[in-house]
């Protein structure tokens, strides 16, 4: 497992009873997490100092319960990257801090090339990977079907003082966009995707991870440049092994290139503890 253990503005303070106690800058939140199935709190007193808790509803969804004042939005930084945090419906804050391991990996790959790398970021959400790649000197095409998420990504790019870097924002269904890029003959040196388990596109197109991921990767293989650098699939879909992601890449990416495949889990450490929270999986192909 690769562990995102280089944060200063984020940490897990404790976790128990299906919840994680997190510090986002100066704001302390409690959010549910299905991986936390043990009952024991390691630091019970820390749970007394909470700004807000997300409570799930028995009928679905949930709501934030505020015990202290929380800003509508605030910022956290990871190394030289800055992100805007906002408590959202369905427990999210707009950032997945465990993704720092992928950001570091992408940055190192891009900086190791003596050329500008053209990156395609699919299901790009609020732009964590977009910000990371821009900071390393790449150009990025950021694609997401949600106008709100794309606007948030623009805010994050500006927060990191990267607005003058070459970035293109596209609000569109990912599969339709890739098909159009194939017809246009556009290519990319690196492709990132973080597909949802289930979702709908701009025109109500249905996306289901198990049914659609292999076909999408096959399409994306057609828009890789002649000298590709990497291909990353990240997933939070339960029941899918990281080896499945590597296998999909093996069938579609890098067959005629010198490169290597890898897969694994990503996680977050708990402060003052040896416990690690598993948070997702990845599959990678990278140029050697």
PDB file of C-alpha atoms in Angstrom:
ATOM      1  CA  UNK A   1       0.000   0.000   0.000  1.00  0.00           C
ATOM      2  CA  UNK A   2       1.184   3.519  -0.813  1.00  0.00           C
ATOM      3  CA  UNK A   3       0.504   5.874   2.094  1.00  0.00           C
ATOM      4  CA  UNK A   4      -0.086   9.629   1.798  1.00  0.00           C
ATOM      5  CA  UNK A   5       2.050  10.560   4.792  1.00  0.00           C
ATOM      6  CA  UNK A   6       3.517  13.913   3.720  1.00  0.00           C
ATOM      7  CA  UNK A   7       0.593  16.169   4.593  1.00  0.00           C
ATOM      8  CA  UNK A   8       0.903  19.115   6.979  1.00  0.00           C
ATOM      9  CA  UNK A   9      -2.624  20.559   6.607  1.00  0.00           C
ATOM     10  CA  UNK A  10      -4.504  17.265   6.844  1.00  0.00           C
ATOM     11  CA  UNK A  11      -4.461  14.357   9.275  1.00  0.00           C
ATOM     12  CA  UNK A  12      -6.644  11.598  10.644  1.00  0.00           C
ATOM     13  CA  UNK A  13      -6.750  12.169  14.409  1.00  0.00           C
ATOM     14  CA  UNK A  14      -8.701   9.003  15.231  1.00  0.00           C
ATOM     15  CA  UNK A  15     -11.118   6.515  13.694  1.00  0.00           C
ATOM     16  CA  UNK A  16     -13.731   4.210  15.201  1.00  0.00           C
ATOM     17  CA  UNK A  17     -17.383   3.138  14.911  1.00  0.00           C
ATOM     18  CA  UNK A  18     -17.582   3.770  11.181  1.00  0.00           C
ATOM     19  CA  UNK A  19     -16.257   7.337  11.444  1.00  0.00           C
ATOM     20  CA  UNK A  20     -12.980   9.169  10.926  1.00  0.00           C
ATOM     21  CA  UNK A  21     -11.950  12.248  12.917  1.00  0.00           C
ATOM     22  CA  UNK A  22     -10.043  14.536  10.549  1.00  0.00           C
ATOM     23  CA  UNK A  23      -8.219  17.848  10.728  1.00  0.00           C
ATOM     24  CA  UNK A  24      -8.451  19.974   7.584  1.00  0.00           C
ATOM     25  CA  UNK A  25      -6.221  22.927   8.392  1.00  0.00           C
ATOM     26  CA  UNK A  26      -7.799  24.300  11.580  1.00  0.00           C
ATOM     27  CA  UNK A  27     -11.201  22.673  11.005  1.00  0.00           C
ATOM     28  CA  UNK A  28     -11.970  19.286  12.584  1.00  0.00           C
ATOM     29  CA  UNK A  29     -14.608  17.138  10.872  1.00  0.00           C
ATOM     30  CA  UNK A  30     -16.174  13.743  11.540  1.00  0.00           C
ATOM     31  CA  UNK A  31     -17.174  11.810   8.436  1.00  0.00           C
ATOM     32  CA  UNK A  32     -18.417   8.240   7.911  1.00  0.00           C
ATOM     33  CA  UNK A  33     -16.194   5.622   6.336  1.00  0.00           C
ATOM     34  CA  UNK A  34     -17.285   2.032   5.614  1.00  0.00           C
ATOM     35  CA  UNK A  35     -13.779   0.628   6.139  1.00  0.00           C
ATOM     36  CA  UNK A  36     -13.784   1.567   9.834  1.00  0.00           C
ATOM     37  CA  UNK A  37     -15.559  -1.439  11.341  1.00  0.00           C
ATOM     38  CA  UNK A  38     -13.799  -1.501  14.737  1.00  0.00           C
ATOM     39  CA  UNK A  39     -15.306   0.073  17.847  1.00  0.00           C
ATOM     40  CA  UNK A  40     -12.283   1.203  19.846  1.00  0.00           C
ATOM     41  CA  UNK A  41     -11.347   4.883  19.922  1.00  0.00           C
ATOM     42  CA  UNK A  42      -7.614   5.394  20.336  1.00  0.00           C
ATOM     43  CA  UNK A  43      -7.906   9.021  21.487  1.00  0.00           C
ATOM     44  CA  UNK A  44     -11.421   9.522  22.972  1.00  0.00           C
ATOM     45  CA  UNK A  45     -10.811  13.082  24.188  1.00  0.00           C
ATOM     46  CA  UNK A  46     -10.010  14.312  20.678  1.00  0.00           C
ATOM     47  CA  UNK A  47     -13.610  13.648  19.660  1.00  0.00           C
ATOM     48  CA  UNK A  48     -14.754  16.429  22.010  1.00  0.00           C
ATOM     49  CA  UNK A  49     -13.195  19.122  19.821  1.00  0.00           C
ATOM     50  CA  UNK A  50     -15.206  18.804  16.591  1.00  0.00           C
ATOM     51  CA  UNK A  51     -16.413  21.572  14.270  1.00  0.00           C
ATOM     52  CA  UNK A  52     -18.896  19.470  12.309  1.00  0.00           C
ATOM     53  CA  UNK A  53     -20.109  15.900  11.856  1.00  0.00           C
ATOM     54  CA  UNK A  54     -21.750  14.360   8.814  1.00  0.00           C
ATOM     55  CA  UNK A  55     -24.650  12.157   9.913  1.00  0.00           C
ATOM     56  CA  UNK A  56     -26.028   9.595   7.519  1.00  0.00           C
ATOM     57  CA  UNK A  57     -29.804   9.280   7.201  1.00  0.00           C
ATOM     58  CA  UNK A  58     -31.440   5.862   7.457  1.00  0.00           C
ATOM     59  CA  UNK A  59     -33.412   6.741   4.338  1.00  0.00           C
ATOM     60  CA  UNK A  60     -30.296   7.663   2.337  1.00  0.00           C
ATOM     61  CA  UNK A  61     -28.058  10.703   2.112  1.00  0.00           C
ATOM     62  CA  UNK A  62     -27.444  12.719   5.250  1.00  0.00           C
ATOM     63  CA  UNK A  63     -26.593  16.173   6.565  1.00  0.00           C
ATOM     64  CA  UNK A  64     -23.898  18.129   8.359  1.00  0.00           C
ATOM     65  CA  UNK A  65     -24.371  18.871  12.055  1.00  0.00           C
ATOM     66  CA  UNK A  66     -22.334  21.885  13.188  1.00  0.00           C
ATOM     67  CA  UNK A  67     -21.125  22.208  16.781  1.00  0.00           C
ATOM     68  CA  UNK A  68     -18.730  25.088  16.045  1.00  0.00           C
ATOM     69  CA  UNK A  69     -18.579  27.726  13.350  1.00  0.00           C
ATOM     70  CA  UNK A  70     -17.181  26.420  10.078  1.00  0.00           C
ATOM     71  CA  UNK A  71     -16.242  28.694   7.149  1.00  0.00           C
ATOM     72  CA  UNK A  72     -18.211  28.209   3.947  1.00  0.00           C
ATOM     73  CA  UNK A  73     -14.860  27.413   2.401  1.00  0.00           C
ATOM     74  CA  UNK A  74     -11.209  27.446   3.426  1.00  0.00           C
ATOM     75  CA  UNK A  75      -7.871  26.343   2.021  1.00  0.00           C
ATOM     76  CA  UNK A  76      -5.398  23.546   2.702  1.00  0.00           C
ATOM     77  CA  UNK A  77      -2.010  23.069   1.102  1.00  0.00           C
ATOM     78  CA  UNK A  78       0.012  20.037   0.094  1.00  0.00           C
ATOM     79  CA  UNK A  79       3.614  21.038  -0.551  1.00  0.00           C
ATOM     80  CA  UNK A  80       3.264  23.836  -3.173  1.00  0.00           C
ATOM     81  CA  UNK A  81      -0.341  22.945  -4.091  1.00  0.00           C
ATOM     82  CA  UNK A  82      -3.348  24.733  -2.567  1.00  0.00           C
ATOM     83  CA  UNK A  83      -6.967  23.570  -2.575  1.00  0.00           C
ATOM     84  CA  UNK A  84     -10.313  25.072  -1.625  1.00  0.00           C
ATOM     85  CA  UNK A  85     -12.291  22.954   0.852  1.00  0.00           C
ATOM     86  CA  UNK A  86     -16.086  23.145   1.148  1.00  0.00           C
ATOM     87  CA  UNK A  87     -18.380  20.785   3.108  1.00  0.00           C
ATOM     88  CA  UNK A  88     -20.745  19.301   0.525  1.00  0.00           C
ATOM     89  CA  UNK A  89     -23.784  17.088   0.527  1.00  0.00           C
ATOM     90  CA  UNK A  90     -23.052  13.359   0.791  1.00  0.00           C
ATOM     91  CA  UNK A  91     -20.102  13.935   3.182  1.00  0.00           C
ATOM     92  CA  UNK A  92     -17.532  15.209   0.660  1.00  0.00           C
ATOM     93  CA  UNK A  93     -15.168  18.182   1.036  1.00  0.00           C
ATOM     94  CA  UNK A  94     -13.992  18.452  -2.582  1.00  0.00           C
ATOM     95  CA  UNK A  95     -10.639  16.770  -2.000  1.00  0.00           C
ATOM     96  CA  UNK A  96      -9.407  13.220  -1.483  1.00  0.00           C
ATOM     97  CA  UNK A  97      -6.145  13.648   0.477  1.00  0.00           C
ATOM     98  CA  UNK A  98      -4.985  10.084  -0.177  1.00  0.00           C
ATOM     99  CA  UNK A  99      -4.557  11.116  -3.829  1.00  0.00           C
ATOM    100  CA  UNK A 100      -1.347  12.890  -2.800  1.00  0.00           C
ATOM    101  CA  UNK A 101       0.516   9.635  -3.531  1.00  0.00           C
ATOM    102  CA  UNK A 102      -0.685   9.790  -7.135  1.00  0.00           C
ATOM    103  CA  UNK A 103       0.081  13.512  -7.379  1.00  0.00           C
ATOM    104  CA  UNK A 104       3.676  12.896  -6.271  1.00  0.00           C
ATOM    105  CA  UNK A 105       4.050  10.026  -8.721  1.00  0.00           C
ATOM    106  CA  UNK A 106       2.718  12.065 -11.654  1.00  0.00           C
ATOM    107  CA  UNK A 107       4.831  15.103 -10.776  1.00  0.00           C
ATOM    108  CA  UNK A 108       8.005  12.999 -10.651  1.00  0.00           C
ATOM    109  CA  UNK A 109       7.206  11.351 -13.987  1.00  0.00           C
ATOM    110  CA  UNK A 110       6.490  14.680 -15.704  1.00  0.00           C
ATOM    111  CA  UNK A 111       9.541  16.447 -14.283  1.00  0.00           C
ATOM    112  CA  UNK A 112      11.725  13.574 -15.451  1.00  0.00           C
ATOM    113  CA  UNK A 113      10.958  14.387 -19.097  1.00  0.00           C
ATOM    114  CA  UNK A 114      12.792  17.052 -21.080  1.00  0.00           C
ATOM    115  CA  UNK A 115       9.627  18.101 -22.923  1.00  0.00           C
ATOM    116  CA  UNK A 116       6.181  19.445 -22.165  1.00  0.00           C
ATOM    117  CA  UNK A 117       3.849  16.584 -21.405  1.00  0.00           C
ATOM    118  CA  UNK A 118       0.266  16.799 -22.646  1.00  0.00           C
ATOM    119  CA  UNK A 119      -2.088  15.329 -20.020  1.00  0.00           C
ATOM    120  CA  UNK A 120      -5.725  14.275 -20.307  1.00  0.00           C
ATOM    121  CA  UNK A 121      -7.535  14.185 -16.945  1.00  0.00           C
ATOM    122  CA  UNK A 122     -10.884  12.344 -17.195  1.00  0.00           C
ATOM    123  CA  UNK A 123     -13.573  12.417 -14.480  1.00  0.00           C
ATOM    124  CA  UNK A 124     -11.363  15.222 -13.236  1.00  0.00           C
ATOM    125  CA  UNK A 125     -13.609  16.375 -10.340  1.00  0.00           C
ATOM    126  CA  UNK A 126     -12.192  19.436  -8.535  1.00  0.00           C
ATOM    127  CA  UNK A 127      -8.819  19.144 -10.225  1.00  0.00           C
ATOM    128  CA  UNK A 128      -6.372  17.735  -7.703  1.00  0.00           C
ATOM    129  CA  UNK A 129      -4.477  15.876 -10.436  1.00  0.00           C
ATOM    130  CA  UNK A 130      -4.861  18.838 -12.802  1.00  0.00           C
ATOM    131  CA  UNK A 131      -3.190  21.156 -10.296  1.00  0.00           C
ATOM    132  CA  UNK A 132      -0.409  18.627  -9.666  1.00  0.00           C
ATOM    133  CA  UNK A 133       0.369  18.138 -13.353  1.00  0.00           C
ATOM    134  CA  UNK A 134       0.286  21.870 -14.119  1.00  0.00           C
ATOM    135  CA  UNK A 135       2.702  22.496 -11.249  1.00  0.00           C
ATOM    136  CA  UNK A 136       5.129  19.999 -12.811  1.00  0.00           C
ATOM    137  CA  UNK A 137       5.079  21.839 -16.156  1.00  0.00           C
ATOM    138  CA  UNK A 138       2.540  19.788 -18.116  1.00  0.00           C
ATOM    139  CA  UNK A 139      -0.371  21.068 -20.155  1.00  0.00           C
ATOM    140  CA  UNK A 140      -3.708  19.612 -19.062  1.00  0.00           C
ATOM    141  CA  UNK A 141      -7.103  18.963 -20.625  1.00  0.00           C
ATOM    142  CA  UNK A 142      -9.520  18.709 -17.683  1.00  0.00           C
ATOM    143  CA  UNK A 143     -12.790  16.872 -18.455  1.00  0.00           C
ATOM    144  CA  UNK A 144     -15.779  16.435 -16.147  1.00  0.00           C
ATOM    145  CA  UNK A 145     -19.531  16.334 -16.767  1.00  0.00           C
ATOM    146  CA  UNK A 146     -20.326  18.637 -13.807  1.00  0.00           C
ATOM    147  CA  UNK A 147     -20.110  22.385 -14.410  1.00  0.00           C
ATOM    148  CA  UNK A 148     -19.879  22.976 -10.657  1.00  0.00           C
ATOM    149  CA  UNK A 149     -16.876  20.667 -10.294  1.00  0.00           C
ATOM    150  CA  UNK A 150     -15.114  22.244 -13.272  1.00  0.00           C
ATOM    151  CA  UNK A 151     -15.633  25.709 -11.762  1.00  0.00           C
ATOM    152  CA  UNK A 152     -14.206  24.415  -8.483  1.00  0.00           C
ATOM    153  CA  UNK A 153     -11.196  23.055 -10.373  1.00  0.00           C
ATOM    154  CA  UNK A 154     -10.621  26.524 -11.843  1.00  0.00           C
ATOM    155  CA  UNK A 155     -10.652  27.925  -8.291  1.00  0.00           C
ATOM    156  CA  UNK A 156      -8.044  25.357  -7.213  1.00  0.00           C
ATOM    157  CA  UNK A 157      -5.803  26.179 -10.164  1.00  0.00           C
ATOM    158  CA  UNK A 158      -6.009  29.860  -9.219  1.00  0.00           C
ATOM    159  CA  UNK A 159      -5.407  29.091  -5.525  1.00  0.00           C
ATOM    160  CA  UNK A 160      -2.124  27.444  -6.529  1.00  0.00           C
ATOM    161  CA  UNK A 161      -1.208  30.435  -8.734  1.00  0.00           C
ATOM    162  CA  UNK A 162      -1.223  28.273 -11.859  1.00  0.00           C
ATOM    163  CA  UNK A 163      -3.898  30.102 -13.871  1.00  0.00           C
ATOM    164  CA  UNK A 164      -1.327  31.194 -16.473  1.00  0.00           C
ATOM    165  CA  UNK A 165      -0.394  27.577 -17.201  1.00  0.00           C
ATOM    166  CA  UNK A 166      -1.771  25.734 -20.271  1.00  0.00           C
ATOM    167  CA  UNK A 167      -5.055  24.203 -19.093  1.00  0.00           C
ATOM    168  CA  UNK A 168      -8.267  23.534 -20.996  1.00  0.00           C
ATOM    169  CA  UNK A 169     -11.563  22.889 -19.166  1.00  0.00           C
ATOM    170  CA  UNK A 170     -14.210  20.707 -20.806  1.00  0.00           C
ATOM    171  CA  UNK A 171     -17.722  20.069 -19.447  1.00  0.00           C
ATOM    172  CA  UNK A 172     -18.771  16.903 -21.220  1.00  0.00           C
ATOM    173  CA  UNK A 173     -19.472  13.199 -21.010  1.00  0.00           C
ATOM    174  CA  UNK A 174     -16.058  11.517 -20.924  1.00  0.00           C
ATOM    175  CA  UNK A 175     -16.797   8.758 -23.451  1.00  0.00           C
ATOM    176  CA  UNK A 176     -18.264  11.214 -25.963  1.00  0.00           C
ATOM    177  CA  UNK A 177     -15.287  13.534 -25.546  1.00  0.00           C
ATOM    178  CA  UNK A 178     -12.744  10.755 -26.122  1.00  0.00           C
ATOM    179  CA  UNK A 179     -14.595   9.605 -29.238  1.00  0.00           C
ATOM    180  CA  UNK A 180     -14.441  13.147 -30.612  1.00  0.00           C
ATOM    181  CA  UNK A 181     -10.722  13.382 -29.850  1.00  0.00           C
ATOM    182  CA  UNK A 182     -10.186  10.157 -31.816  1.00  0.00           C
ATOM    183  CA  UNK A 183     -11.956  11.707 -34.828  1.00  0.00           C
ATOM    184  CA  UNK A 184      -9.965  14.924 -34.472  1.00  0.00           C
ATOM    185  CA  UNK A 185      -6.670  13.048 -34.304  1.00  0.00           C
ATOM    186  CA  UNK A 186      -5.691  14.657 -30.991  1.00  0.00           C
ATOM    187  CA  UNK A 187      -3.263  12.731 -28.806  1.00  0.00           C
ATOM    188  CA  UNK A 188      -1.953  12.881 -25.231  1.00  0.00           C
ATOM    189  CA  UNK A 189       1.276  11.793 -23.574  1.00  0.00           C
ATOM    190  CA  UNK A 190      -0.406  10.899 -20.286  1.00  0.00           C
ATOM    191  CA  UNK A 191      -3.949   9.929 -19.320  1.00  0.00           C
ATOM    192  CA  UNK A 192      -5.472   9.996 -15.837  1.00  0.00           C
ATOM    193  CA  UNK A 193      -8.921   8.736 -14.962  1.00  0.00           C
ATOM    194  CA  UNK A 194     -10.823   8.460 -11.690  1.00  0.00           C
ATOM    195  CA  UNK A 195     -14.170   6.993 -12.769  1.00  0.00           C
ATOM    196  CA  UNK A 196     -17.133   6.832 -10.407  1.00  0.00           C
ATOM    197  CA  UNK A 197     -18.752   3.533  -9.529  1.00  0.00           C
ATOM    198  CA  UNK A 198     -21.958   4.875 -11.033  1.00  0.00           C
ATOM    199  CA  UNK A 199     -22.816   8.162 -12.668  1.00  0.00           C
ATOM    200  CA  UNK A 200     -24.686  10.075 -15.334  1.00  0.00           C
ATOM    201  CA  UNK A 201     -23.235  12.235 -18.084  1.00  0.00           C
ATOM    202  CA  UNK A 202     -24.327  15.661 -19.296  1.00  0.00           C
ATOM    203  CA  UNK A 203     -27.223  14.146 -21.278  1.00  0.00           C
ATOM    204  CA  UNK A 204     -28.140  11.460 -18.705  1.00  0.00           C
ATOM    205  CA  UNK A 205     -25.714   8.918 -20.146  1.00  0.00           C
ATOM    206  CA  UNK A 206     -25.347   6.079 -17.633  1.00  0.00           C
ATOM    207  CA  UNK A 207     -21.870   5.088 -16.450  1.00  0.00           C
ATOM    208  CA  UNK A 208     -21.305   1.871 -14.503  1.00  0.00           C
ATOM    209  CA  UNK A 209     -17.711   1.043 -13.640  1.00  0.00           C
ATOM    210  CA  UNK A 210     -17.836  -2.720 -14.195  1.00  0.00           C
ATOM    211  CA  UNK A 211     -19.639  -2.360 -17.523  1.00  0.00           C
ATOM    212  CA  UNK A 212     -17.782   0.587 -19.027  1.00  0.00           C
ATOM    213  CA  UNK A 213     -14.208   0.888 -17.741  1.00  0.00           C
ATOM    214  CA  UNK A 214     -12.567  -1.606 -20.139  1.00  0.00           C
ATOM    215  CA  UNK A 215     -14.206  -0.034 -23.176  1.00  0.00           C
ATOM    216  CA  UNK A 216     -13.116   3.448 -22.098  1.00  0.00           C
ATOM    217  CA  UNK A 217      -9.488   2.382 -21.628  1.00  0.00           C
ATOM    218  CA  UNK A 218      -9.576   0.757 -25.062  1.00  0.00           C
ATOM    219  CA  UNK A 219     -10.816   4.050 -26.537  1.00  0.00           C
ATOM    220  CA  UNK A 220      -8.171   6.046 -24.675  1.00  0.00           C
ATOM    221  CA  UNK A 221      -5.429   3.833 -26.105  1.00  0.00           C
ATOM    222  CA  UNK A 222      -6.293   5.360 -29.486  1.00  0.00           C
ATOM    223  CA  UNK A 223      -5.424   8.886 -28.330  1.00  0.00           C
ATOM    224  CA  UNK A 224      -2.075   8.122 -26.716  1.00  0.00           C
ATOM    225  CA  UNK A 225       0.858   9.840 -28.401  1.00  0.00           C
ATOM    226  CA  UNK A 226       3.710   7.978 -30.097  1.00  0.00           C
ATOM    227  CA  UNK A 227       5.824   8.495 -26.980  1.00  0.00           C
ATOM    228  CA  UNK A 228       3.416   8.048 -24.036  1.00  0.00           C
ATOM    229  CA  UNK A 229       4.590   8.673 -20.490  1.00  0.00           C
ATOM    230  CA  UNK A 230       1.953   7.111 -18.245  1.00  0.00           C
ATOM    231  CA  UNK A 231      -1.620   5.931 -17.844  1.00  0.00           C
ATOM    232  CA  UNK A 232      -3.257   5.946 -14.412  1.00  0.00           C
ATOM    233  CA  UNK A 233      -6.623   4.496 -13.377  1.00  0.00           C
ATOM    234  CA  UNK A 234      -7.817   5.287  -9.857  1.00  0.00           C
ATOM    235  CA  UNK A 235     -10.930   3.725  -8.375  1.00  0.00           C
ATOM    236  CA  UNK A 236     -13.058   3.684  -5.241  1.00  0.00           C
ATOM    237  CA  UNK A 237     -15.429   1.023  -6.555  1.00  0.00           C
ATOM    238  CA  UNK A 238     -15.951  -1.637  -3.891  1.00  0.00           C
ATOM    239  CA  UNK A 239     -15.362  -5.253  -4.812  1.00  0.00           C
ATOM    240  CA  UNK A 240     -12.824  -4.471  -7.555  1.00  0.00           C
ATOM    241  CA  UNK A 241      -9.234  -5.615  -7.057  1.00  0.00           C
ATOM    242  CA  UNK A 242      -6.384  -3.329  -8.099  1.00  0.00           C
ATOM    243  CA  UNK A 243      -5.101  -6.256 -10.171  1.00  0.00           C
ATOM    244  CA  UNK A 244      -8.213  -5.893 -12.342  1.00  0.00           C
ATOM    245  CA  UNK A 245      -7.106  -2.353 -13.224  1.00  0.00           C
ATOM    246  CA  UNK A 246      -3.622  -3.553 -14.125  1.00  0.00           C
ATOM    247  CA  UNK A 247      -5.081  -6.349 -16.251  1.00  0.00           C
ATOM    248  CA  UNK A 248      -7.219  -3.852 -18.193  1.00  0.00           C
ATOM    249  CA  UNK A 249      -4.118  -1.766 -18.858  1.00  0.00           C
ATOM    250  CA  UNK A 250      -2.177  -4.842 -19.965  1.00  0.00           C
ATOM    251  CA  UNK A 251      -4.857  -5.673 -22.534  1.00  0.00           C
ATOM    252  CA  UNK A 252      -4.961  -2.144 -23.938  1.00  0.00           C
ATOM    253  CA  UNK A 253      -1.959   0.041 -23.083  1.00  0.00           C
ATOM    254  CA  UNK A 254       1.729  -0.148 -23.797  1.00  0.00           C
ATOM    255  CA  UNK A 255       1.800  -3.369 -25.807  1.00  0.00           C
ATOM    256  CA  UNK A 256       4.302  -1.897 -28.231  1.00  0.00           C
ATOM    257  CA  UNK A 257       6.134   0.275 -25.715  1.00  0.00           C
ATOM    258  CA  UNK A 258       8.883  -0.248 -23.181  1.00  0.00           C
ATOM    259  CA  UNK A 259       7.104   0.209 -19.915  1.00  0.00           C
ATOM    260  CA  UNK A 260       5.973  -1.388 -16.710  1.00  0.00           C
ATOM    261  CA  UNK A 261       2.643  -2.104 -15.073  1.00  0.00           C
ATOM    262  CA  UNK A 262       1.775  -1.867 -11.398  1.00  0.00           C
ATOM    263  CA  UNK A 263      -1.224  -1.859  -9.104  1.00  0.00           C
ATOM    264  CA  UNK A 264      -1.965  -1.353  -5.456  1.00  0.00           C
ATOM    265  CA  UNK A 265      -3.897   0.357  -2.699  1.00  0.00           C
ATOM    266  CA  UNK A 266      -3.605   3.906  -1.427  1.00  0.00           C
ATOM    267  CA  UNK A 267      -4.209   4.887   2.164  1.00  0.00           C
ATOM    268  CA  UNK A 268      -3.993   7.509   4.888  1.00  0.00           C
ATOM    269  CA  UNK A 269      -2.108   7.127   8.165  1.00  0.00           C
ATOM    270  CA  UNK A 270      -3.676   7.849  11.531  1.00  0.00           C
ATOM    271  CA  UNK A 271      -1.676  10.336  13.571  1.00  0.00           C
ATOM    272  CA  UNK A 272       0.322   8.886  16.511  1.00  0.00           C
ATOM    273  CA  UNK A 273      -0.579   5.363  15.448  1.00  0.00           C
ATOM    274  CA  UNK A 274       0.469   2.469  13.236  1.00  0.00           C
ATOM    275  CA  UNK A 275      -3.068   2.248  11.834  1.00  0.00           C
ATOM    276  CA  UNK A 276      -3.667   3.022   8.159  1.00  0.00           C
ATOM    277  CA  UNK A 277      -7.032   3.672   6.532  1.00  0.00           C
ATOM    278  CA  UNK A 278      -7.366   2.007   3.095  1.00  0.00           C
ATOM    279  CA  UNK A 279      -8.896   4.516   0.694  1.00  0.00           C
ATOM    280  CA  UNK A 280      -8.821   3.239  -2.866  1.00  0.00           C
ATOM    281  CA  UNK A 281      -6.936   1.345  -5.562  1.00  0.00           C
ATOM    282  CA  UNK A 282      -4.900   2.163  -8.650  1.00  0.00           C
ATOM    283  CA  UNK A 283      -3.536   0.571 -11.788  1.00  0.00           C
ATOM    284  CA  UNK A 284      -0.618   2.171 -13.647  1.00  0.00           C
ATOM    285  CA  UNK A 285       1.333   1.859 -16.845  1.00  0.00           C
ATOM    286  CA  UNK A 286       4.481   3.961 -17.115  1.00  0.00           C
ATOM    287  CA  UNK A 287       7.251   4.475 -19.608  1.00  0.00           C
ATOM    288  CA  UNK A 288      10.622   3.110 -18.543  1.00  0.00           C
TER     289      UNK A 288
END
